[in-house]
Amino acid sequence: MRRHISTTGGVLQAVNGLTSRWAATASPDRGTVFSAPGVWPLLALLADGAGGAARAELADAVGLLAHETAAGARELLAALEAMRGVDAAVGLWTRRTLTLRDAWREGVPAPAIGVLTGDVDADAAALDAWAARRTGGQIERMPVRPGEDTEFVLASALALRTEWFRPFTEGVMWPEAGPWKARMLASLYRSTSLLDRVGVARAPAGAVTELKVLGNTGIDVHLLLGEERMGPGQVLGAGVDLLAGRLPVVPGPQLPYGEVGPGLRVSRVRAISPRPPTLYVKTVPFALTADHDLLREHALFGLTTARDAGEGHFPGIAAEPMAIERGAQTATATFGALGFRAAAVTAFPAAGAGMPEERYFTTEVDATFDRPFGFLAVHRTTRLVLAAGWVTDPKPYREDEDAE
């Protein structure tokens, strides 16, 4: 049974801050997915054992004081383990000849230390098996391969899943404008009378439409559509600011009529009988996989000095001098009809017969995500962003899928 989640605002703010800074490095022309909670605790543990400039840079990237980083890593990992629908783990492997500092080792929340034998193929197979086991097969290989000179590997695995309280219906979409214009795309449709699921925020870079899709494990996915000129850093950064309450937002029930935000229109329409206001959502399913070289953005992750092999940078971890030789993350995300994973649902629309008198009025809100947009997978209670990404290449619609 999952235990009570206890995290301080400082740790959550620090992790979400890394999400925003990482998003700012993403290309607007290429889809991606990444997880700050996957890398943050590792940086925090490295900071705890680092010295000199490496310690200062790592602590700055983590967003905590250096002496707070180890406790912050343990706090975050404990919170992740307590979340429904989330599996998180840290793995540590070392050569037998490496002399680990007891104080640092005792602070690492890993159940056991694995052994690096020096047999590159055997070590790689063991690391790959751990990655596959800890992610339920979603990621089958470790993003780094140990070399003959590798002395130390610190890794994390994070897997999450949720199913929608209300599933989508699958269909087809033909965007009339934008980068996806005239493409026949697979689509997802849903309607709800809960207008507060959508809102419009005013970020410094422009307006952002936010749609919340609620999951049954307490994990929600927030779809974020910005103005066409806005990139992933601006859109996803606005999403993180919304979670922190730093941006003004107009919720769906308070939106005026007209084109009120990116992809969002509010209309007053006739109806044949009294019915509540309705939010109609159109979006696309997506499946993303991305590999990230963390040393390419070494300043972002506080690894500028730590990668210099000319001297050791982690006196608090081991007696022998060490430097970071590689750093990488592989991340995946799938958004489907049933949840934040692949699924299929079929629905049949119906047309009315005759022309009954339309004597009533109601409000309809149409939210359409038919051009590149961002997403945040968010733990509802803590507002921790577990995964984030940018969707640029939606799945094409295949007519033969309806016949299967």
Short mmCIF file of C-alpha atoms in Angstrom, two decimals:
data_model
loop_
_atom_site.label_atom_id
_atom_site.label_comp_id
_atom_site.label_asym_id
_atom_site.label_seq_id
_atom_site.Cartn_x
_atom_site.Cartn_y
_atom_site.Cartn_z
CA MET A 1 0.00 0.00 0.00
CA ARG A 2 1.31 3.46 -0.90
CA ARG A 3 2.27 5.57 2.09
CA HIS A 4 1.52 9.22 2.71
CA ILE A 5 3.35 11.64 0.43
CA SER A 6 5.46 14.26 2.20
CA THR A 7 7.51 16.73 0.19
CA THR A 8 8.53 20.28 0.89
CA GLY A 9 7.66 23.08 -1.47
CA GLY A 10 11.36 23.78 -1.94
CA VAL A 11 12.08 20.36 -3.46
CA LEU A 12 9.02 20.43 -5.72
CA GLN A 13 9.81 23.95 -6.87
CA ALA A 14 13.40 22.96 -7.60
CA VAL A 15 12.41 19.94 -9.70
CA ASN A 16 9.75 21.84 -11.64
CA GLY A 17 12.28 24.64 -12.15
CA LEU A 18 14.58 22.15 -13.88
CA THR A 19 11.65 21.13 -16.08
CA SER A 20 11.22 24.75 -17.21
CA ARG A 21 14.91 25.26 -17.90
CA TRP A 22 15.17 21.96 -19.78
CA ALA A 23 12.12 22.85 -21.90
CA ALA A 24 13.86 26.05 -22.95
CA THR A 25 16.51 23.97 -24.75
CA ALA A 26 13.98 21.98 -26.82
CA SER A 27 13.61 22.52 -30.56
CA PRO A 28 10.17 23.71 -31.74
CA ASP A 29 10.54 21.57 -34.88
CA ARG A 30 11.16 18.21 -33.24
CA GLY A 31 8.97 16.24 -30.86
CA THR A 32 10.50 15.31 -27.54
CA VAL A 33 9.79 14.01 -24.05
CA PHE A 34 11.88 14.30 -20.91
CA SER A 35 11.63 13.79 -17.17
CA ALA A 36 13.26 16.16 -14.71
CA PRO A 37 12.39 13.90 -11.73
CA GLY A 38 14.44 11.21 -13.50
CA VAL A 39 17.67 13.22 -13.51
CA TRP A 40 17.22 15.61 -10.55
CA PRO A 41 17.84 13.12 -7.71
CA LEU A 42 20.99 11.85 -9.42
CA LEU A 43 22.35 15.38 -9.74
CA ALA A 44 21.46 15.95 -6.09
CA LEU A 45 23.31 12.81 -4.94
CA LEU A 46 26.33 13.73 -7.06
CA ALA A 47 26.31 17.24 -5.59
CA ASP A 48 26.38 15.77 -2.09
CA GLY A 49 29.62 13.93 -2.86
CA ALA A 50 31.26 16.54 -5.05
CA GLY A 51 33.89 19.06 -4.11
CA GLY A 52 35.13 22.44 -5.31
CA ALA A 53 33.59 24.03 -8.39
CA ALA A 54 31.76 20.82 -9.34
CA ARG A 55 29.87 20.88 -6.03
CA ALA A 56 28.81 24.51 -6.52
CA GLU A 57 27.69 23.94 -10.13
CA LEU A 58 25.71 20.80 -9.30
CA ALA A 59 23.99 22.42 -6.33
CA ASP A 60 23.07 25.41 -8.48
CA ALA A 61 21.54 23.10 -11.12
CA VAL A 62 19.62 21.22 -8.41
CA GLY A 63 18.38 24.48 -6.89
CA LEU A 64 19.26 23.67 -3.28
CA LEU A 65 22.17 24.41 -0.98
CA ALA A 66 24.89 21.77 -1.36
CA HIS A 67 24.39 20.36 2.15
CA GLU A 68 20.64 19.95 1.45
CA THR A 69 20.90 18.01 -1.81
CA ALA A 70 21.15 14.44 -0.48
CA ALA A 71 18.15 14.91 1.79
CA GLY A 72 16.27 16.49 -1.12
CA ALA A 73 17.01 13.48 -3.33
CA ARG A 74 15.75 11.05 -0.69
CA GLU A 75 12.67 13.18 -0.10
CA LEU A 76 11.78 13.26 -3.79
CA LEU A 77 12.34 9.53 -4.30
CA ALA A 78 10.24 8.69 -1.24
CA ALA A 79 7.44 10.89 -2.57
CA LEU A 80 7.61 9.25 -6.00
CA GLU A 81 7.44 5.79 -4.47
CA ALA A 82 4.32 6.82 -2.54
CA MET A 83 2.45 8.03 -5.65
CA ARG A 84 -0.17 5.75 -7.18
CA GLY A 85 0.70 4.83 -10.75
CA VAL A 86 4.39 5.72 -10.31
CA ASP A 87 7.38 3.40 -9.93
CA ALA A 88 10.75 4.95 -9.15
CA ALA A 89 14.13 3.51 -8.25
CA VAL A 90 17.82 4.38 -8.04
CA GLY A 91 20.53 1.94 -9.08
CA LEU A 92 24.22 2.03 -8.18
CA TRP A 93 26.97 -0.13 -9.68
CA THR A 94 30.70 0.06 -8.89
CA ARG A 95 33.95 -1.80 -9.49
CA ARG A 96 35.06 -3.86 -6.51
CA THR A 97 38.26 -1.83 -6.41
CA LEU A 98 36.40 1.47 -5.86
CA THR A 99 36.44 2.62 -2.24
CA LEU A 100 33.05 4.21 -1.56
CA ARG A 101 32.69 6.63 1.33
CA ASP A 102 30.36 5.08 3.92
CA ALA A 103 28.61 8.38 4.67
CA TRP A 104 27.69 8.93 1.03
CA ARG A 105 26.74 5.31 0.34
CA GLU A 106 24.42 5.20 3.35
CA GLY A 107 22.55 8.22 1.98
CA VAL A 108 21.84 6.66 -1.40
CA PRO A 109 18.32 5.15 -1.47
CA ALA A 110 19.38 2.07 -3.46
CA PRO A 111 18.64 -1.36 -1.92
CA ALA A 112 21.94 -2.90 -3.05
CA ILE A 113 25.10 -2.06 -4.94
CA GLY A 114 25.62 -3.83 -8.25
CA VAL A 115 29.08 -4.88 -9.36
CA LEU A 116 30.82 -3.77 -12.54
CA THR A 117 32.97 -6.69 -13.63
CA GLY A 118 34.89 -4.99 -16.44
CA ASP A 119 33.27 -7.32 -18.97
CA VAL A 120 31.58 -4.64 -21.08
CA ASP A 121 28.94 -6.91 -22.63
CA ALA A 122 28.02 -8.58 -19.35
CA ASP A 123 27.83 -5.27 -17.50
CA ALA A 124 25.72 -3.71 -20.25
CA ALA A 125 23.32 -6.67 -20.18
CA ALA A 126 22.89 -6.33 -16.41
CA LEU A 127 22.20 -2.60 -16.66
CA ASP A 128 19.75 -3.11 -19.54
CA ALA A 129 17.90 -5.79 -17.58
CA TRP A 130 17.55 -3.42 -14.62
CA ALA A 131 16.20 -0.62 -16.84
CA ALA A 132 13.64 -2.93 -18.47
CA ARG A 133 12.54 -4.42 -15.14
CA ARG A 134 12.15 -1.08 -13.39
CA THR A 135 10.13 0.49 -16.23
CA GLY A 136 7.90 -2.49 -16.95
CA GLY A 137 9.52 -2.95 -20.35
CA GLN A 138 8.80 0.59 -21.56
CA ILE A 139 12.53 1.24 -21.88
CA GLU A 140 14.57 -1.86 -22.69
CA ARG A 141 18.07 -0.43 -22.66
CA MET A 142 20.10 1.77 -20.37
CA PRO A 143 20.87 5.07 -22.18
CA VAL A 144 24.59 4.66 -21.47
CA ARG A 145 26.85 1.67 -22.04
CA PRO A 146 29.63 1.03 -19.53
CA GLY A 147 33.16 1.04 -20.88
CA GLU A 148 36.25 -0.86 -19.87
CA ASP A 149 37.35 2.05 -17.67
CA THR A 150 33.97 2.71 -16.04
CA GLU A 151 34.23 2.57 -12.26
CA PHE A 152 30.84 3.84 -11.17
CA VAL A 153 27.30 4.03 -12.58
CA LEU A 154 24.46 5.91 -10.83
CA ALA A 155 21.07 5.57 -12.52
CA SER A 156 17.38 6.14 -11.94
CA ALA A 157 14.24 4.61 -13.43
CA LEU A 158 10.81 6.24 -13.45
CA ALA A 159 7.63 4.76 -14.87
CA LEU A 160 4.11 6.18 -14.64
CA ARG A 161 0.69 5.22 -15.88
CA THR A 162 -2.86 6.47 -15.60
CA GLU A 163 -6.22 5.85 -17.24
CA TRP A 164 -8.71 8.60 -17.98
CA PHE A 165 -11.84 8.88 -15.86
CA ARG A 166 -13.62 9.51 -19.16
CA PRO A 167 -12.15 7.92 -22.29
CA PHE A 168 -11.83 9.62 -25.64
CA THR A 169 -13.46 8.48 -28.87
CA GLU A 170 -11.13 7.86 -31.78
CA GLY A 171 -11.72 9.54 -35.11
CA VAL A 172 -10.08 11.50 -37.90
CA MET A 173 -8.98 15.14 -38.15
CA TRP A 174 -8.08 17.40 -41.10
CA PRO A 175 -6.43 20.59 -39.80
CA GLU A 176 -7.35 23.60 -41.95
CA ALA A 177 -4.25 25.65 -41.14
CA GLY A 178 -0.84 25.46 -39.54
CA PRO A 179 1.99 22.91 -39.89
CA TRP A 180 -0.46 19.98 -40.03
CA LYS A 181 -2.71 21.55 -42.68
CA ALA A 182 -4.49 19.10 -45.04
CA ARG A 183 -3.04 16.04 -43.29
CA MET A 184 -5.49 13.26 -42.42
CA LEU A 185 -4.64 12.58 -38.78
CA ALA A 186 -5.82 10.13 -36.19
CA SER A 187 -7.68 12.09 -33.55
CA LEU A 188 -9.31 11.86 -30.14
CA TYR A 189 -12.67 13.46 -29.27
CA ARG A 190 -14.41 13.99 -25.96
CA SER A 191 -17.06 16.23 -24.44
CA THR A 192 -17.81 17.24 -20.87
CA SER A 193 -20.00 19.68 -18.99
CA LEU A 194 -17.04 20.56 -16.74
CA LEU A 195 -15.86 23.78 -18.34
CA ASP A 196 -13.19 24.31 -15.66
CA ARG A 197 -11.08 21.63 -17.34
CA VAL A 198 -9.93 24.35 -19.75
CA GLY A 199 -8.55 27.83 -19.21
CA VAL A 200 -6.51 30.57 -20.84
CA ALA A 201 -3.36 31.99 -19.25
CA ARG A 202 -1.54 35.20 -20.15
CA ALA A 203 2.17 34.45 -20.13
CA PRO A 204 4.84 37.07 -20.92
CA ALA A 205 5.40 35.49 -24.35
CA GLY A 206 1.68 35.23 -25.20
CA ALA A 207 -1.57 33.41 -24.48
CA VAL A 208 -1.60 29.70 -23.61
CA THR A 209 -4.62 27.40 -23.58
CA GLU A 210 -4.45 24.71 -20.90
CA LEU A 211 -6.60 21.57 -20.96
CA LYS A 212 -6.52 19.17 -18.01
CA VAL A 213 -7.16 15.48 -18.71
CA LEU A 214 -7.69 13.74 -15.37
CA GLY A 215 -6.39 10.24 -14.64
CA ASN A 216 -7.59 7.69 -12.10
CA THR A 217 -4.24 7.33 -10.30
CA GLY A 218 -3.96 10.98 -9.34
CA ILE A 219 -1.80 11.71 -12.38
CA ASP A 220 -3.21 14.18 -14.91
CA VAL A 221 -1.94 15.31 -18.29
CA HIS A 222 -2.11 19.02 -19.07
CA LEU A 223 -2.20 19.81 -22.79
CA LEU A 224 -0.78 23.26 -23.56
CA LEU A 225 -1.34 25.18 -26.81
CA GLY A 226 0.40 28.51 -27.21
CA GLU A 227 0.25 31.16 -29.89
CA GLU A 228 1.81 30.00 -33.16
CA ARG A 229 4.99 32.00 -32.65
CA MET A 230 5.66 30.45 -29.21
CA GLY A 231 8.19 27.64 -28.78
CA PRO A 232 8.27 24.70 -26.36
CA GLY A 233 10.26 26.57 -23.72
CA GLN A 234 7.71 29.37 -23.58
CA VAL A 235 4.66 27.08 -23.66
CA LEU A 236 5.89 24.45 -21.20
CA GLY A 237 7.38 27.15 -18.98
CA ALA A 238 3.96 28.78 -18.84
CA GLY A 239 2.48 25.42 -17.85
CA VAL A 240 4.90 25.12 -14.93
CA ASP A 241 4.13 28.69 -13.89
CA LEU A 242 0.43 27.84 -13.93
CA LEU A 243 1.06 24.95 -11.54
CA ALA A 244 2.84 27.34 -9.18
CA GLY A 245 0.07 29.96 -9.42
CA ARG A 246 2.42 32.52 -10.94
CA LEU A 247 0.24 33.31 -13.97
CA PRO A 248 -3.27 34.76 -14.15
CA VAL A 249 -5.71 32.35 -15.78
CA VAL A 250 -9.31 32.70 -16.89
CA PRO A 251 -11.13 29.39 -16.32
CA GLY A 252 -13.61 27.99 -18.82
CA PRO A 253 -16.82 29.10 -17.03
CA GLN A 254 -15.62 32.74 -17.06
CA LEU A 255 -14.48 32.94 -20.68
CA PRO A 256 -16.32 35.42 -22.95
CA TYR A 257 -17.77 34.49 -26.33
CA GLY A 258 -15.52 34.37 -29.37
CA GLU A 259 -11.94 33.28 -30.09
CA VAL A 260 -10.68 33.48 -26.53
CA GLY A 261 -7.34 31.67 -26.70
CA PRO A 262 -5.14 29.51 -28.91
CA GLY A 263 -7.34 26.78 -30.37
CA LEU A 264 -10.22 27.84 -28.13
CA ARG A 265 -13.60 29.24 -29.13
CA VAL A 266 -16.70 29.94 -27.00
CA SER A 267 -20.08 30.08 -28.80
CA ARG A 268 -23.72 30.70 -27.93
CA VAL A 269 -25.77 28.17 -29.87
CA ARG A 270 -29.38 27.07 -30.17
CA ALA A 271 -30.61 23.81 -28.70
CA ILE A 272 -33.86 21.84 -28.95
CA SER A 273 -33.97 21.29 -25.18
CA PRO A 274 -32.32 22.76 -22.08
CA ARG A 275 -28.76 21.43 -21.62
CA PRO A 276 -25.73 22.59 -19.68
CA PRO A 277 -22.75 24.30 -21.29
CA THR A 278 -20.45 21.76 -22.93
CA LEU A 279 -16.71 21.59 -23.58
CA TYR A 280 -15.76 19.75 -26.78
CA VAL A 281 -12.15 18.59 -27.01
CA LYS A 282 -10.30 17.56 -30.16
CA THR A 283 -6.68 16.44 -30.00
CA VAL A 284 -4.32 13.83 -31.41
CA PRO A 285 -2.88 10.67 -29.89
CA PHE A 286 0.88 10.62 -29.67
CA ALA A 287 3.76 8.29 -28.90
CA LEU A 288 7.16 9.84 -28.29
CA THR A 289 10.62 8.51 -27.56
CA ALA A 290 13.63 10.74 -27.06
CA ASP A 291 17.28 10.26 -26.15
CA HIS A 292 19.06 13.09 -24.36
CA ASP A 293 22.81 13.59 -24.07
CA LEU A 294 23.02 15.38 -20.73
CA LEU A 295 26.62 16.44 -21.25
CA ARG A 296 25.62 18.34 -24.38
CA GLU A 297 23.74 20.68 -22.03
CA HIS A 298 26.36 20.39 -19.30
CA ALA A 299 25.76 23.89 -17.93
CA LEU A 300 22.03 23.20 -17.51
CA PHE A 301 22.74 20.12 -15.41
CA GLY A 302 25.70 21.53 -13.50
CA LEU A 303 28.18 19.13 -15.10
CA THR A 304 30.65 21.55 -16.68
CA THR A 305 33.45 20.97 -14.19
CA ALA A 306 32.43 17.44 -13.23
CA ARG A 307 33.12 16.14 -16.77
CA ASP A 308 36.77 17.29 -16.70
CA ALA A 309 38.79 14.07 -16.38
CA GLY A 310 41.96 15.97 -15.59
CA GLU A 311 41.22 15.69 -11.86
CA GLY A 312 38.74 14.13 -9.44
CA HIS A 313 35.59 15.98 -8.45
CA PHE A 314 33.82 13.63 -6.01
CA PRO A 315 35.91 13.24 -2.87
CA GLY A 316 32.77 12.66 -0.84
CA ILE A 317 31.78 9.62 -2.93
CA ALA A 318 34.99 7.61 -3.20
CA ALA A 319 38.60 7.73 -2.13
CA GLU A 320 39.72 7.40 -5.74
CA PRO A 321 39.38 10.45 -8.06
CA MET A 322 36.41 10.36 -10.44
CA ALA A 323 34.89 12.50 -13.21
CA ILE A 324 31.62 12.13 -15.11
CA GLU A 325 32.34 10.44 -18.47
CA ARG A 326 28.82 10.37 -19.88
CA GLY A 327 25.25 11.31 -18.98
CA ALA A 328 22.06 10.41 -20.86
CA GLN A 329 18.33 9.94 -20.53
CA THR A 330 15.88 7.92 -22.66
CA ALA A 331 12.25 8.90 -22.18
CA THR A 332 8.95 7.75 -23.68
CA ALA A 333 5.35 8.96 -23.53
CA THR A 334 2.14 7.62 -25.05
CA PHE A 335 -1.19 9.48 -24.97
CA GLY A 336 -4.16 7.41 -26.13
CA ALA A 337 -7.91 7.07 -25.93
CA LEU A 338 -7.94 5.29 -22.58
CA GLY A 339 -5.04 6.90 -20.82
CA PHE A 340 -1.43 7.89 -20.80
CA ARG A 341 -0.56 4.72 -22.76
CA ALA A 342 -1.44 3.08 -26.06
CA ALA A 343 -5.03 2.01 -26.46
CA ALA A 344 -7.89 1.85 -29.00
CA VAL A 345 -11.59 2.86 -28.71
CA THR A 346 -14.23 2.93 -31.51
CA ALA A 347 -17.43 5.13 -31.52
CA PHE A 348 -20.29 5.75 -33.95
CA PRO A 349 -21.74 9.29 -34.29
CA ALA A 350 -25.50 9.63 -34.92
CA ALA A 351 -27.46 12.22 -36.86
CA GLY A 352 -30.91 13.35 -35.80
CA ALA A 353 -33.99 12.96 -37.94
CA GLY A 354 -36.33 15.83 -38.77
CA MET A 355 -36.00 19.56 -37.85
CA PRO A 356 -37.31 20.14 -34.31
CA GLU A 357 -37.72 23.73 -33.13
CA GLU A 358 -34.64 25.13 -31.39
CA ARG A 359 -36.14 27.22 -28.60
CA TYR A 360 -33.25 27.23 -26.12
CA PHE A 361 -29.71 28.59 -25.96
CA THR A 362 -26.60 27.06 -24.44
CA THR A 363 -22.83 27.58 -24.47
CA GLU A 364 -20.34 25.44 -26.34
CA VAL A 365 -16.58 25.60 -25.83
CA ASP A 366 -14.41 24.04 -28.53
CA ALA A 367 -10.79 23.25 -27.63
CA THR A 368 -8.79 22.04 -30.64
CA PHE A 369 -5.16 20.92 -30.55
CA ASP A 370 -4.41 20.67 -34.29
CA ARG A 371 -0.86 22.05 -34.41
CA PRO A 372 2.29 21.51 -32.30
CA PHE A 373 1.57 21.62 -28.57
CA GLY A 374 3.14 20.76 -25.25
CA PHE A 375 2.12 18.47 -22.42
CA LEU A 376 2.90 18.02 -18.74
CA ALA A 377 2.20 14.82 -16.82
CA VAL A 378 1.41 16.16 -13.35
CA HIS A 379 0.87 14.57 -9.96
CA ARG A 380 -2.41 16.18 -8.97
CA THR A 381 -1.78 16.58 -5.24
CA THR A 382 1.80 17.86 -5.21
CA ARG A 383 1.77 19.45 -8.71
CA LEU A 384 5.10 17.79 -9.46
CA VAL A 385 5.75 17.51 -13.20
CA LEU A 386 6.71 13.86 -13.79
CA ALA A 387 7.24 14.13 -17.54
CA ALA A 388 7.02 16.87 -20.14
CA GLY A 389 7.17 17.03 -23.90
CA TRP A 390 6.40 18.65 -27.23
CA VAL A 391 4.24 17.07 -29.95
CA THR A 392 5.16 17.88 -33.57
CA ASP A 393 4.51 14.71 -35.59
CA PRO A 394 1.02 13.32 -34.97
CA LYS A 395 -0.02 9.85 -36.04
CA PRO A 396 -1.63 9.69 -39.52
CA TYR A 397 -5.11 8.24 -39.79
CA ARG A 398 -5.31 4.79 -41.35
CA GLU A 399 -8.65 3.70 -42.77
CA ASP A 400 -7.77 0.01 -42.38
CA GLU A 401 -7.66 0.46 -38.59
CA ASP A 402 -11.44 0.80 -38.50
CA ALA A 403 -11.80 -2.61 -40.11
CA GLU A 404 -9.61 -4.42 -37.59
#
